[in-house]
Amino acid sequence: MRIALGLEYDGSNFSGWQSQKGVRTVQATLEQALSAVANEPVTVITAGRTDAGVHAAAQVVHFDTATFRLEHNWVFGGNANLLPEVAILWAQPVNEAFHARFSAIARHYRYIILNRRARPAIANRRVTWYCQPLSVTKMKEAGAFLVGEHDFSSFRAKACQAKSPVRNVHYLEVTRQGDWIVIDISANAFLHHMVRNIAGVLMAIGKGEQPPRWAEEVLQARCRAVGGVTARPDGLYLVRVDYPDHFDLPRLSRPVTVW
């Protein structure tokens, strides 16, 4: 049978999602926990492979198993074997047509910036600290140029393995609450480092280094070399993955706040 899971994790002490030899990853940690529950090896497929230091509030995975367990056994048994930084939120049997990655129709990310002079303590490694003043008005104006279907070659990492650089950004919103600036972005899919590279461009514009229209110029250049610095992973969260209604998965739109 095929099981879908929802989970959250603090990526601060992981070398990303994908299993790698000699380092701690979320995938390997989860597979070890689920294998203990299933009493057989389990391999999971994820909706999106997050980078080292990136967090998830509503990641979705699936795995196939010959072992029958009730839904709450996958949740509580899995969590009993997981590190504190990772938690399974729900489990649900799905048919073989479901694929955590290829069935997804949208991903939603949130990037959180602490914009104040003093560095964070409680929120350390869970937000990106930027000590110089940022203009949310300019960042909003710049973000509008990136909404829609575009070639995002200027915002993809050199190591990106995606066959096409074209992505459809559904929305890009920038808001401020006190010292906190939040960038919310959704697309059908994302390229490697795409959100962090967008955040880097928006912060440069918010700082006043470039005008808002520079975001459009970077986009049109289709060259990563003109796109500025990749923002730190600390403030990035995968907050939701959308699937067609007929899969009837739990809809967890989990707000991420650190204040």
PDB file of N, CA and C in Angstrom, residues 18-74:
ATOM      1  N   GLN A  18      17.851  15.580   1.242  1.00  0.00           N
ATOM      2  CA  GLN A  18      18.250  14.372   0.538  1.00  0.00           C
ATOM      3  C   GLN A  18      19.351  13.601   1.248  1.00  0.00           C
ATOM      4  N   SER A  19      19.181  12.267   1.297  1.00  0.00           N
ATOM      5  CA  SER A  19      20.165  11.395   1.941  1.00  0.00           C
ATOM      6  C   SER A  19      21.537  11.560   1.313  1.00  0.00           C
ATOM      7  N   GLN A  20      22.559  11.677   2.159  1.00  0.00           N
ATOM      8  CA  GLN A  20      23.948  11.783   1.724  1.00  0.00           C
ATOM      9  C   GLN A  20      24.811  11.026   2.722  1.00  0.00           C
ATOM     10  N   LYS A  21      25.843  10.414   2.232  1.00  0.00           N
ATOM     11  CA  LYS A  21      26.732   9.645   3.101  1.00  0.00           C
ATOM     12  C   LYS A  21      27.506  10.561   4.039  1.00  0.00           C
ATOM     13  N   GLY A  22      27.565  10.175   5.292  1.00  0.00           N
ATOM     14  CA  GLY A  22      28.412  10.856   6.250  1.00  0.00           C
ATOM     15  C   GLY A  22      27.835  12.113   6.868  1.00  0.00           C
ATOM     16  N   VAL A  23      26.606  12.490   6.518  1.00  0.00           N
ATOM     17  CA  VAL A  23      25.988  13.677   7.104  1.00  0.00           C
ATOM     18  C   VAL A  23      24.560  13.353   7.519  1.00  0.00           C
ATOM     19  N   ARG A  24      24.017  14.181   8.404  1.00  0.00           N
ATOM     20  CA  ARG A  24      22.655  13.968   8.878  1.00  0.00           C
ATOM     21  C   ARG A  24      21.670  14.690   7.960  1.00  0.00           C
ATOM     22  N   THR A  25      20.696  13.975   7.438  1.00  0.00           N
ATOM     23  CA  THR A  25      19.686  14.550   6.557  1.00  0.00           C
ATOM     24  C   THR A  25      18.291  14.197   7.058  1.00  0.00           C
ATOM     25  N   VAL A  26      17.312  14.980   6.637  1.00  0.00           N
ATOM     26  CA  VAL A  26      15.932  14.732   7.061  1.00  0.00           C
ATOM     27  C   VAL A  26      15.430  13.423   6.468  1.00  0.00           C
ATOM     28  N   GLN A  27      15.715  13.177   5.199  1.00  0.00           N
ATOM     29  CA  GLN A  27      15.236  11.959   4.550  1.00  0.00           C
ATOM     30  C   GLN A  27      15.735  10.713   5.260  1.00  0.00           C
ATOM     31  N   ALA A  28      17.021  10.648   5.536  1.00  0.00           N
ATOM     32  CA  ALA A  28      17.581   9.468   6.189  1.00  0.00           C
ATOM     33  C   ALA A  28      17.006   9.285   7.591  1.00  0.00           C
ATOM     34  N   THR A  29      16.820  10.398   8.301  1.00  0.00           N
ATOM     35  CA  THR A  29      16.254  10.338   9.645  1.00  0.00           C
ATOM     36  C   THR A  29      14.830   9.806   9.613  1.00  0.00           C
ATOM     37  N   LEU A  30      14.033  10.293   8.672  1.00  0.00           N
ATOM     38  CA  LEU A  30      12.640   9.843   8.561  1.00  0.00           C
ATOM     39  C   LEU A  30      12.562   8.385   8.127  1.00  0.00           C
ATOM     40  N   GLU A  31      13.371   7.999   7.162  1.00  0.00           N
ATOM     41  CA  GLU A  31      13.335   6.615   6.679  1.00  0.00           C
ATOM     42  C   GLU A  31      13.731   5.631   7.771  1.00  0.00           C
ATOM     43  N   GLN A  32      14.682   6.003   8.591  1.00  0.00           N
ATOM     44  CA  GLN A  32      15.081   5.128   9.695  1.00  0.00           C
ATOM     45  C   GLN A  32      13.937   4.942  10.694  1.00  0.00           C
ATOM     46  N   ALA A  33      13.219   6.030  10.986  1.00  0.00           N
ATOM     47  CA  ALA A  33      12.105   5.956  11.935  1.00  0.00           C
ATOM     48  C   ALA A  33      10.959   5.119  11.378  1.00  0.00           C
ATOM     49  N   LEU A  34      10.608   5.345  10.108  1.00  0.00           N
ATOM     50  CA  LEU A  34       9.501   4.601   9.504  1.00  0.00           C
ATOM     51  C   LEU A  34       9.852   3.131   9.307  1.00  0.00           C
ATOM     52  N   SER A  35      11.096   2.846   9.024  1.00  0.00           N
ATOM     53  CA  SER A  35      11.523   1.456   8.860  1.00  0.00           C
ATOM     54  C   SER A  35      11.366   0.682  10.163  1.00  0.00           C
ATOM     55  N   ALA A  36      11.587   1.364  11.281  1.00  0.00           N
ATOM     56  CA  ALA A  36      11.403   0.717  12.578  1.00  0.00           C
ATOM     57  C   ALA A  36       9.938   0.383  12.824  1.00  0.00           C
ATOM     58  N   VAL A  37       9.034   1.263  12.371  1.00  0.00           N
ATOM     59  CA  VAL A  37       7.600   1.020  12.536  1.00  0.00           C
ATOM     60  C   VAL A  37       7.133  -0.085  11.598  1.00  0.00           C
ATOM     61  N   ALA A  38       7.621  -0.069  10.349  1.00  0.00           N
ATOM     62  CA  ALA A  38       7.190  -1.044   9.347  1.00  0.00           C
ATOM     63  C   ALA A  38       7.885  -2.392   9.509  1.00  0.00           C
ATOM     64  N   ASN A  39       8.982  -2.409  10.254  1.00  0.00           N
ATOM     65  CA  ASN A  39       9.796  -3.621  10.386  1.00  0.00           C
ATOM     66  C   ASN A  39      10.307  -4.092   9.024  1.00  0.00           C
ATOM     67  N   GLU A  40      10.563  -3.143   8.146  1.00  0.00           N
ATOM     68  CA  GLU A  40      11.135  -3.396   6.828  1.00  0.00           C
ATOM     69  C   GLU A  40      11.705  -2.076   6.308  1.00  0.00           C
ATOM     70  N   PRO A  41      12.628  -2.114   5.358  1.00  0.00           N
ATOM     71  CA  PRO A  41      13.186  -0.860   4.839  1.00  0.00           C
ATOM     72  C   PRO A  41      12.116  -0.010   4.156  1.00  0.00           C
ATOM     73  N   VAL A  42      12.132   1.285   4.437  1.00  0.00           N
ATOM     74  CA  VAL A  42      11.180   2.239   3.854  1.00  0.00           C
ATOM     75  C   VAL A  42      11.968   3.340   3.150  1.00  0.00           C
ATOM     76  N   THR A  43      11.544   3.658   1.931  1.00  0.00           N
ATOM     77  CA  THR A  43      12.125   4.761   1.166  1.00  0.00           C
ATOM     78  C   THR A  43      11.034   5.782   0.886  1.00  0.00           C
ATOM     79  N   VAL A  44      11.285   7.044   1.190  1.00  0.00           N
ATOM     80  CA  VAL A  44      10.259   8.075   1.025  1.00  0.00           C
ATOM     81  C   VAL A  44      10.580   8.979  -0.159  1.00  0.00           C
ATOM     82  N   ILE A  45       9.510   9.452  -0.800  1.00  0.00           N
ATOM     83  CA  ILE A  45       9.581  10.422  -1.888  1.00  0.00           C
ATOM     84  C   ILE A  45       8.956  11.719  -1.383  1.00  0.00           C
ATOM     85  N   THR A  46       9.626  12.845  -1.606  1.00  0.00           N
ATOM     86  CA  THR A  46       9.163  14.112  -1.057  1.00  0.00           C
ATOM     87  C   THR A  46       8.589  15.051  -2.112  1.00  0.00           C
ATOM     88  N   ALA A  47       7.769  15.985  -1.660  1.00  0.00           N
ATOM     89  CA  ALA A  47       7.212  17.007  -2.548  1.00  0.00           C
ATOM     90  C   ALA A  47       8.273  17.995  -2.979  1.00  0.00           C
ATOM     91  N   GLY A  48       9.261  18.259  -2.109  1.00  0.00           N
ATOM     92  CA  GLY A  48      10.299  19.231  -2.430  1.00  0.00           C
ATOM     93  C   GLY A  48      11.520  19.006  -1.575  1.00  0.00           C
ATOM     94  N   ARG A  49      12.690  18.916  -2.202  1.00  0.00           N
ATOM     95  CA  ARG A  49      13.938  18.689  -1.475  1.00  0.00           C
ATOM     96  C   ARG A  49      14.478  20.027  -0.968  1.00  0.00           C
ATOM     97  N   THR A  50      14.426  20.217   0.332  1.00  0.00           N
ATOM     98  CA  THR A  50      14.892  21.471   0.916  1.00  0.00           C
ATOM     99  C   THR A  50      16.404  21.430   1.138  1.00  0.00           C
ATOM    100  N   ASP A  51      17.024  22.626   1.084  1.00  0.00           N
ATOM    101  CA  ASP A  51      18.468  22.750   1.255  1.00  0.00           C
ATOM    102  C   ASP A  51      18.866  22.645   2.720  1.00  0.00           C
ATOM    103  N   ALA A  52      20.168  22.557   2.943  1.00  0.00           N
ATOM    104  CA  ALA A  52      20.708  22.580   4.302  1.00  0.00           C
ATOM    105  C   ALA A  52      20.276  23.862   5.007  1.00  0.00           C
ATOM    106  N   GLY A  53      19.744  23.708   6.224  1.00  0.00           N
ATOM    107  CA  GLY A  53      19.329  24.862   7.011  1.00  0.00           C
ATOM    108  C   GLY A  53      17.927  25.351   6.738  1.00  0.00           C
ATOM    109  N   VAL A  54      17.253  24.803   5.726  1.00  0.00           N
ATOM    110  CA  VAL A  54      15.888  25.226   5.387  1.00  0.00           C
ATOM    111  C   VAL A  54      14.891  24.392   6.177  1.00  0.00           C
ATOM    112  N   HIS A  55      13.783  25.015   6.576  1.00  0.00           N
ATOM    113  CA  HIS A  55      12.784  24.375   7.426  1.00  0.00           C
ATOM    114  C   HIS A  55      11.521  24.025   6.634  1.00  0.00           C
ATOM    115  N   ALA A  56      10.672  23.212   7.231  1.00  0.00           N
ATOM    116  CA  ALA A  56       9.373  22.888   6.634  1.00  0.00           C
ATOM    117  C   ALA A  56       8.313  22.868   7.711  1.00  0.00           C
ATOM    118  N   ALA A  57       7.187  23.496   7.416  1.00  0.00           N
ATOM    119  CA  ALA A  57       6.047  23.463   8.320  1.00  0.00           C
ATOM    120  C   ALA A  57       4.962  22.522   7.826  1.00  0.00           C
ATOM    121  N   ALA A  58       5.021  22.138   6.556  1.00  0.00           N
ATOM    122  CA  ALA A  58       3.992  21.244   6.010  1.00  0.00           C
ATOM    123  C   ALA A  58       4.528  20.506   4.787  1.00  0.00           C
ATOM    124  N   GLN A  59       5.628  19.794   4.982  1.00  0.00           N
ATOM    125  CA  GLN A  59       6.180  18.959   3.920  1.00  0.00           C
ATOM    126  C   GLN A  59       5.283  17.746   3.691  1.00  0.00           C
ATOM    127  N   VAL A  60       5.276  17.212   2.477  1.00  0.00           N
ATOM    128  CA  VAL A  60       4.483  16.021   2.159  1.00  0.00           C
ATOM    129  C   VAL A  60       5.396  14.988   1.512  1.00  0.00           C
ATOM    130  N   VAL A  61       5.262  13.731   1.951  1.00  0.00           N
ATOM    131  CA  VAL A  61       6.035  12.630   1.375  1.00  0.00           C
ATOM    132  C   VAL A  61       5.097  11.446   1.153  1.00  0.00           C
ATOM    133  N   HIS A  62       5.572  10.476   0.374  1.00  0.00           N
ATOM    134  CA  HIS A  62       4.859   9.205   0.298  1.00  0.00           C
ATOM    135  C   HIS A  62       5.868   8.061   0.301  1.00  0.00           C
ATOM    136  N   PHE A  63       5.383   6.872   0.668  1.00  0.00           N
ATOM    137  CA  PHE A  63       6.218   5.673   0.609  1.00  0.00           C
ATOM    138  C   PHE A  63       5.320   4.469   0.381  1.00  0.00           C
ATOM    139  N   ASP A  64       5.889   3.410  -0.160  1.00  0.00           N
ATOM    140  CA  ASP A  64       5.180   2.152  -0.383  1.00  0.00           C
ATOM    141  C   ASP A  64       5.652   1.127   0.637  1.00  0.00           C
ATOM    142  N   THR A  65       4.717   0.328   1.115  1.00  0.00           N
ATOM    143  CA  THR A  65       5.047  -0.680   2.114  1.00  0.00           C
ATOM    144  C   THR A  65       4.089  -1.862   2.018  1.00  0.00           C
ATOM    145  N   ALA A  66       4.600  -3.022   2.358  1.00  0.00           N
ATOM    146  CA  ALA A  66       3.759  -4.221   2.437  1.00  0.00           C
ATOM    147  C   ALA A  66       3.205  -4.406   3.840  1.00  0.00           C
ATOM    148  N   THR A  67       3.585  -3.529   4.759  1.00  0.00           N
ATOM    149  CA  THR A  67       3.185  -3.639   6.163  1.00  0.00           C
ATOM    150  C   THR A  67       1.933  -2.826   6.426  1.00  0.00           C
ATOM    151  N   PHE A  68       0.938  -3.438   7.057  1.00  0.00           N
ATOM    152  CA  PHE A  68      -0.270  -2.702   7.437  1.00  0.00           C
ATOM    153  C   PHE A  68      -0.106  -2.126   8.837  1.00  0.00           C
ATOM    154  N   ARG A  69      -0.352  -0.825   8.945  1.00  0.00           N
ATOM    155  CA  ARG A  69      -0.409  -0.148  10.231  1.00  0.00           C
ATOM    156  C   ARG A  69      -1.566   0.848  10.172  1.00  0.00           C
ATOM    157  N   LEU A  70      -2.224   1.053  11.307  1.00  0.00           N
ATOM    158  CA  LEU A  70      -3.237   2.090  11.363  1.00  0.00           C
ATOM    159  C   LEU A  70      -2.561   3.452  11.208  1.00  0.00           C
ATOM    160  N   GLU A  71      -3.356   4.444  10.791  1.00  0.00           N
ATOM    161  CA  GLU A  71      -2.796   5.768  10.534  1.00  0.00           C
ATOM    162  C   GLU A  71      -2.101   6.338  11.763  1.00  0.00           C
ATOM    163  N   HIS A  72      -2.734   6.175  12.929  1.00  0.00           N
ATOM    164  CA  HIS A  72      -2.119   6.755  14.127  1.00  0.00           C
ATOM    165  C   HIS A  72      -0.849   6.006  14.519  1.00  0.00           C
ATOM    166  N   ASN A  73      -0.701   4.734  14.083  1.00  0.00           N
ATOM    167  CA  ASN A  73       0.544   4.012  14.363  1.00  0.00           C
ATOM    168  C   ASN A  73       1.712   4.602  13.586  1.00  0.00           C
ATOM    169  N   TRP A  74       1.452   4.996  12.336  1.00  0.00           N
ATOM    170  CA  TRP A  74       2.507   5.648  11.553  1.00  0.00           C
ATOM    171  C   TRP A  74       2.905   6.975  12.204  1.00  0.00           C
TER     172      TRP A  74
END
